[in-house]
mmCIF file of C-alpha atoms in Angstrom:
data_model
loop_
_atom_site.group_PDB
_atom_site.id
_atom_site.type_symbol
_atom_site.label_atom_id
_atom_site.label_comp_id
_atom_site.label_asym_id
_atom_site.label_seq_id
_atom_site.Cartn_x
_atom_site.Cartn_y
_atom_site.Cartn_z
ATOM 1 C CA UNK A 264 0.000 0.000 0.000
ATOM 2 C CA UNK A 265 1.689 3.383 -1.230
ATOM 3 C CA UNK A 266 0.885 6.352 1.283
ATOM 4 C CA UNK A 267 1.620 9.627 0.474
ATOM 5 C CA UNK A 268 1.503 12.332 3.054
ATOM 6 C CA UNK A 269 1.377 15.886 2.791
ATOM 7 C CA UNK A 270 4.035 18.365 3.770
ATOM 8 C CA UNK A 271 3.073 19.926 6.714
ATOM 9 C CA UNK A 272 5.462 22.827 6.159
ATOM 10 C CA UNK A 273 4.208 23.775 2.862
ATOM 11 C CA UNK A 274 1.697 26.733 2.680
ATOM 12 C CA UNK A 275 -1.139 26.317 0.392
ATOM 13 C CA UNK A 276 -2.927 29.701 0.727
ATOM 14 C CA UNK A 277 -2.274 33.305 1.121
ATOM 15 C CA UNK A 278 -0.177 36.163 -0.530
ATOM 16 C CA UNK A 279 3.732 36.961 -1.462
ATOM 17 C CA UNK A 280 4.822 39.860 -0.270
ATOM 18 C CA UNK A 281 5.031 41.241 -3.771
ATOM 19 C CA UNK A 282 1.690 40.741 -4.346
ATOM 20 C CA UNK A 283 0.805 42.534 -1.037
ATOM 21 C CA UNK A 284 2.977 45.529 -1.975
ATOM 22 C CA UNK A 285 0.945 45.501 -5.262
ATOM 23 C CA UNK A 286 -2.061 45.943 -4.039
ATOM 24 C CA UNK A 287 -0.960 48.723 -1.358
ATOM 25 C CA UNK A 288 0.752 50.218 -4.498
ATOM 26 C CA UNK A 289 -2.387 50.547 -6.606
ATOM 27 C CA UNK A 290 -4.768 51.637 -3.776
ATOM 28 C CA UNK A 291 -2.316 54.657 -2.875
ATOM 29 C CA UNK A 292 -2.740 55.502 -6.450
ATOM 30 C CA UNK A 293 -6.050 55.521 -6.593
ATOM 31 C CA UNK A 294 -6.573 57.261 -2.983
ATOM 32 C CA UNK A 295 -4.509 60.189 -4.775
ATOM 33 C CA UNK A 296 -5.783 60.777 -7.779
ATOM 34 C CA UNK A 297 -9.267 60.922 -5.787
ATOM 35 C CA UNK A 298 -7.637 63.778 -3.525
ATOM 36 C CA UNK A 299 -6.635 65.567 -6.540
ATOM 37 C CA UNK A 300 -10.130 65.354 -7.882
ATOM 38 C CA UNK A 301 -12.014 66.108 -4.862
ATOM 39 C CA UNK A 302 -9.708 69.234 -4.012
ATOM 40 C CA UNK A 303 -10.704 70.626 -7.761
ATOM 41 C CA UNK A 304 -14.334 69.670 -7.029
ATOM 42 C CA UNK A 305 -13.885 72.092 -3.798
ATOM 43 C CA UNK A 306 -12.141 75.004 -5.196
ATOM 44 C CA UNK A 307 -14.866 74.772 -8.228
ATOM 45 C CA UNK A 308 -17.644 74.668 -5.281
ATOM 46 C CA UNK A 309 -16.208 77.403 -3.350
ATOM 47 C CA UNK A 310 -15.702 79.353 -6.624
ATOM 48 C CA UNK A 311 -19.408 79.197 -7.434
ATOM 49 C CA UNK A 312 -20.492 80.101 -3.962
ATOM 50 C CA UNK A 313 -18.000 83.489 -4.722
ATOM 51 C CA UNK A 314 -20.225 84.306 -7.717
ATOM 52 C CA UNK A 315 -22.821 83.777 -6.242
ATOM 53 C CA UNK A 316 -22.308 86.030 -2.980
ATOM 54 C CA UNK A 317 -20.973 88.682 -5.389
ATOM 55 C CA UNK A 318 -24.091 88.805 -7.834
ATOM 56 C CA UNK A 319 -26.013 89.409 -4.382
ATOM 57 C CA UNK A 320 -24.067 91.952 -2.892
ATOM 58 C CA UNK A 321 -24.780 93.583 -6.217
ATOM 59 C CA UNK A 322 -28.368 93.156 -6.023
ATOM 60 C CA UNK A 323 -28.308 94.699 -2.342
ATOM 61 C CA UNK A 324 -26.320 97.751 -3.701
ATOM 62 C CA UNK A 325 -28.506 98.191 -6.660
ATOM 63 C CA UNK A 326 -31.484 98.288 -4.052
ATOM 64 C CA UNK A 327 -29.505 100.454 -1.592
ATOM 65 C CA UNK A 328 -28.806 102.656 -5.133
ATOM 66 C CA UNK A 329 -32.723 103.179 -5.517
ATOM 67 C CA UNK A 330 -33.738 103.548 -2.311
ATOM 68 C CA UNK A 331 -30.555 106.571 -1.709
ATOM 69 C CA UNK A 332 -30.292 107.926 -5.033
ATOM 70 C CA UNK A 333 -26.145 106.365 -4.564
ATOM 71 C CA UNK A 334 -23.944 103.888 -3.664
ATOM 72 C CA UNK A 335 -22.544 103.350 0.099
ATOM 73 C CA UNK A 336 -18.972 104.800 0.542
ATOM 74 C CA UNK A 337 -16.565 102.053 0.408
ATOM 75 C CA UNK A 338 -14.291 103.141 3.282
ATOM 76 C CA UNK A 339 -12.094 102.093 6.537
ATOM 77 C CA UNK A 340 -9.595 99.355 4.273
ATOM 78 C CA UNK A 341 -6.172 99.462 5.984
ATOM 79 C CA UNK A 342 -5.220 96.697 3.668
ATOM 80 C CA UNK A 343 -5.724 98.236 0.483
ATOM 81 C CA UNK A 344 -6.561 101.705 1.056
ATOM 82 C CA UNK A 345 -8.918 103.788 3.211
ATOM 83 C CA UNK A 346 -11.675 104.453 -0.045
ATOM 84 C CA UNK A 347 -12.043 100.706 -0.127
ATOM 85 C CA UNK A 348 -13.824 97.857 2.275
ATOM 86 C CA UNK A 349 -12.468 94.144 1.998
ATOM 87 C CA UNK A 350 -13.042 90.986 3.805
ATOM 88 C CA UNK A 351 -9.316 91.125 4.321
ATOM 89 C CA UNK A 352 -9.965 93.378 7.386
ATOM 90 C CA UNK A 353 -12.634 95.413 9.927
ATOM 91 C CA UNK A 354 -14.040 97.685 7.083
ATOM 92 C CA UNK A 355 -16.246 95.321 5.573
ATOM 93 C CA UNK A 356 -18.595 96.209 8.630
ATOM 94 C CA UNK A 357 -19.077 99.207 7.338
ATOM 95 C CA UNK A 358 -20.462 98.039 4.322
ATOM 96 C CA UNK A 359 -22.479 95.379 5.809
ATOM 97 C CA UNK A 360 -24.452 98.262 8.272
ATOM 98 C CA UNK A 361 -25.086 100.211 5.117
ATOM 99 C CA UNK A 362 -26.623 96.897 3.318
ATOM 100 C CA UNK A 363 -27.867 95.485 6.068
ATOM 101 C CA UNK A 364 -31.896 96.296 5.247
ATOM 102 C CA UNK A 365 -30.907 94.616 1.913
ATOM 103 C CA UNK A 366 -29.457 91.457 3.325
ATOM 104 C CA UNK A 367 -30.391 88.748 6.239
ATOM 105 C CA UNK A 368 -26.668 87.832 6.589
ATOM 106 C CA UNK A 369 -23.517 89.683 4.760
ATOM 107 C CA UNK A 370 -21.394 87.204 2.663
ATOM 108 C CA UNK A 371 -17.987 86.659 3.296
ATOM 109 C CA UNK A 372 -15.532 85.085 1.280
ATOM 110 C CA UNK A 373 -15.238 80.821 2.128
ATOM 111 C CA UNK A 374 -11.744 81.363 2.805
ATOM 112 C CA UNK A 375 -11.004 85.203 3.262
ATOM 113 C CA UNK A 376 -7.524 85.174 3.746
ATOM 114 C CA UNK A 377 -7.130 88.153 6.725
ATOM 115 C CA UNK A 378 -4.304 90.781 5.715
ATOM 116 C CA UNK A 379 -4.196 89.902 1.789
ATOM 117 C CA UNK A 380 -4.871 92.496 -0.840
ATOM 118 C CA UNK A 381 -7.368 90.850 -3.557
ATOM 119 C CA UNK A 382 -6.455 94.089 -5.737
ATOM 120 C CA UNK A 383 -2.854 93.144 -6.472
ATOM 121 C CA UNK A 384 -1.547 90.736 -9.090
ATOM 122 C CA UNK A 385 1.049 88.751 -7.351
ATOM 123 C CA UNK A 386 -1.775 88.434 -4.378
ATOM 124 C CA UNK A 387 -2.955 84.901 -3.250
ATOM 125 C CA UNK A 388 -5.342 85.875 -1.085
ATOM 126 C CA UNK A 389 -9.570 85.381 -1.910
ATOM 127 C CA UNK A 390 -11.693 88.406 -0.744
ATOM 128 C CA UNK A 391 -14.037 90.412 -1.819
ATOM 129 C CA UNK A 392 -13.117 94.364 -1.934
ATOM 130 C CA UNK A 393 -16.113 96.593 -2.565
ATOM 131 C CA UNK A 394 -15.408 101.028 -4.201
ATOM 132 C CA UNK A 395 -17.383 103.353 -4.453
ATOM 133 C CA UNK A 396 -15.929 106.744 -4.965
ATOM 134 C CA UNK A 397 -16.945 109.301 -2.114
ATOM 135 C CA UNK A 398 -15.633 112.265 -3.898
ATOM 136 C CA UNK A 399 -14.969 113.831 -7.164
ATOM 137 C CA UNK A 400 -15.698 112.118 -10.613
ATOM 138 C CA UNK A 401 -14.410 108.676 -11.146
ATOM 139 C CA UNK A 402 -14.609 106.641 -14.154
ATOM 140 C CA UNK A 403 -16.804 109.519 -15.901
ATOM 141 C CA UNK A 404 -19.135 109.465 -13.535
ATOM 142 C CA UNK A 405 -19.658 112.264 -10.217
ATOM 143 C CA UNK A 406 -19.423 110.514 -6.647
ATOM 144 C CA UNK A 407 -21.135 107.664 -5.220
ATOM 145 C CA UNK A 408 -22.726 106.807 -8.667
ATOM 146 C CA UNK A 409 -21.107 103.744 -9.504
ATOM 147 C CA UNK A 410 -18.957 101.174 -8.090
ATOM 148 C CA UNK A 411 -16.489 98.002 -8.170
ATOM 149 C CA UNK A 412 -17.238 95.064 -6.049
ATOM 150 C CA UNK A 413 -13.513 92.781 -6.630
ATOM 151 C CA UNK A 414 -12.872 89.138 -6.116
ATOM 152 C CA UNK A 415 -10.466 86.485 -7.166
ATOM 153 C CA UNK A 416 -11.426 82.593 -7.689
ATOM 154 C CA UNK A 417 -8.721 79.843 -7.285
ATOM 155 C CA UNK A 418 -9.490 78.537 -10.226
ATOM 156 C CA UNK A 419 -7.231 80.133 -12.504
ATOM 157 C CA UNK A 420 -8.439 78.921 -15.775
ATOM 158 C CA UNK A 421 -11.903 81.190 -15.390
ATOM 159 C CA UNK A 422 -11.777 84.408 -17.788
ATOM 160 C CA UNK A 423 -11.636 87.733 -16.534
ATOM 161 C CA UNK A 424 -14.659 89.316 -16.755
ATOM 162 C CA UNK A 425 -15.543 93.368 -16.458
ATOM 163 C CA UNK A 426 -19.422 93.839 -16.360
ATOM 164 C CA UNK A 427 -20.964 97.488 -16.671
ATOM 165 C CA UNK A 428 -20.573 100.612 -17.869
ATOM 166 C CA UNK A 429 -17.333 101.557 -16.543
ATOM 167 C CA UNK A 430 -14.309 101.458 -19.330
ATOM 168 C CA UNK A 431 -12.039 98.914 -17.350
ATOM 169 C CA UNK A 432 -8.751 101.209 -18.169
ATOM 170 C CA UNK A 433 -10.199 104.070 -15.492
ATOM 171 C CA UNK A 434 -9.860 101.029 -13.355
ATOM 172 C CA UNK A 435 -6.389 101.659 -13.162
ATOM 173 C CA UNK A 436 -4.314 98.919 -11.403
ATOM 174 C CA UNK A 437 -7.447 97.398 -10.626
ATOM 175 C CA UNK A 438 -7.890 96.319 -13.983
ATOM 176 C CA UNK A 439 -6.055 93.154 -14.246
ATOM 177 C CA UNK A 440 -6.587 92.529 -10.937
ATOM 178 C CA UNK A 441 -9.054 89.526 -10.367
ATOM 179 C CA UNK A 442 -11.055 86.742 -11.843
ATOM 180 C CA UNK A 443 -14.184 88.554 -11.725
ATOM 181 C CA UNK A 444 -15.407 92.381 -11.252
ATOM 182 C CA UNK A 445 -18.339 94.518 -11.619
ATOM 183 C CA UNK A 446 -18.301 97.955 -12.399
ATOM 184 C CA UNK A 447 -21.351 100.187 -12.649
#
């Protein structure tokens, strides 16, 4: 009678260590590519919100426009200068008590980066800036008749848009300035 017996030492089941390292390769692939992805889906979520918030602080001014024959002074900045208010710093209060009958709650940028100039080129920062001349004529027009409401989106590829009346060269170094601006 011919036996045979199996090797006890012998291991039937299970994976190689290359095989493991395989696998852990492949899912840390596909973990960041899905990072990447999800961090564009954000920026392009928190860029919409942006135009959003800025085509209703336009509505509020437009209804703060007809109820006051002007626009509210932009004013109290000390990061870009003292005719403008940002949500860089304090002086976006003031513009938020003179909309305030216009607006339940006064939007702020989703990341307003405190201290950062919007209005520059070489500027990182995402906040809204809001002029509106308080003296003297300013892009043809006599004071607090018209006004530019400023903010940049992280996503770069976006054109730069200028909407309104106001010819974007009076904007000065404004003009190149951000993603998005209106100018009435």
């Amino acid at each position: 009678m011919l036996l045979i017996s199996k090797n006890k030492n012998s291991f039937g089941y299970g994976f190689t260590i290359v095989e493991l390292l395989i696998v852990i390769v492949v899912i840390a692939i596909l973990a960041a590519i899905t990072i990447v992805a999800f961090n564009g889906t954000q920026q392009r979520a928190r860029d919409s919100g942006r135009q959003s918030d800025v085509k209703t602080i336009a509505k509020a001014l437009e209804l703060y426009y007809i109820d006051n024959g002007k626009f509210p002074n932009g004013s109290g900045s000390t990061t870009i200068n003292a005719s403008w208010s940002t949500t860089a710093d304090a002086s976006w209060a003031n513009l938020a008590t003179a909309l305030r009958p216009y607006l339940t709650t006064f939007p702020v940028d989703p990341i307003s980066t405190p201290g950062s100039n919007v209005l520059t080129s070489g500027s990182t920062g995402t906040n809204y800036a809001y002029f509106s001349n308080s003296a003297g004529t300013y892009c043809g027009v006599p004071a607090n008749q018209m006004y530019i409401l400023v903010y940049r989106n992280e996503n770069s590829t976006q054109s730069q848009d200028l909407f309104g009346t106001c010819n974007p060269t009076v904007l000065g170094p404004y003009a190149g300035a951000s993603n998005y601006r209106v100018a009435k």
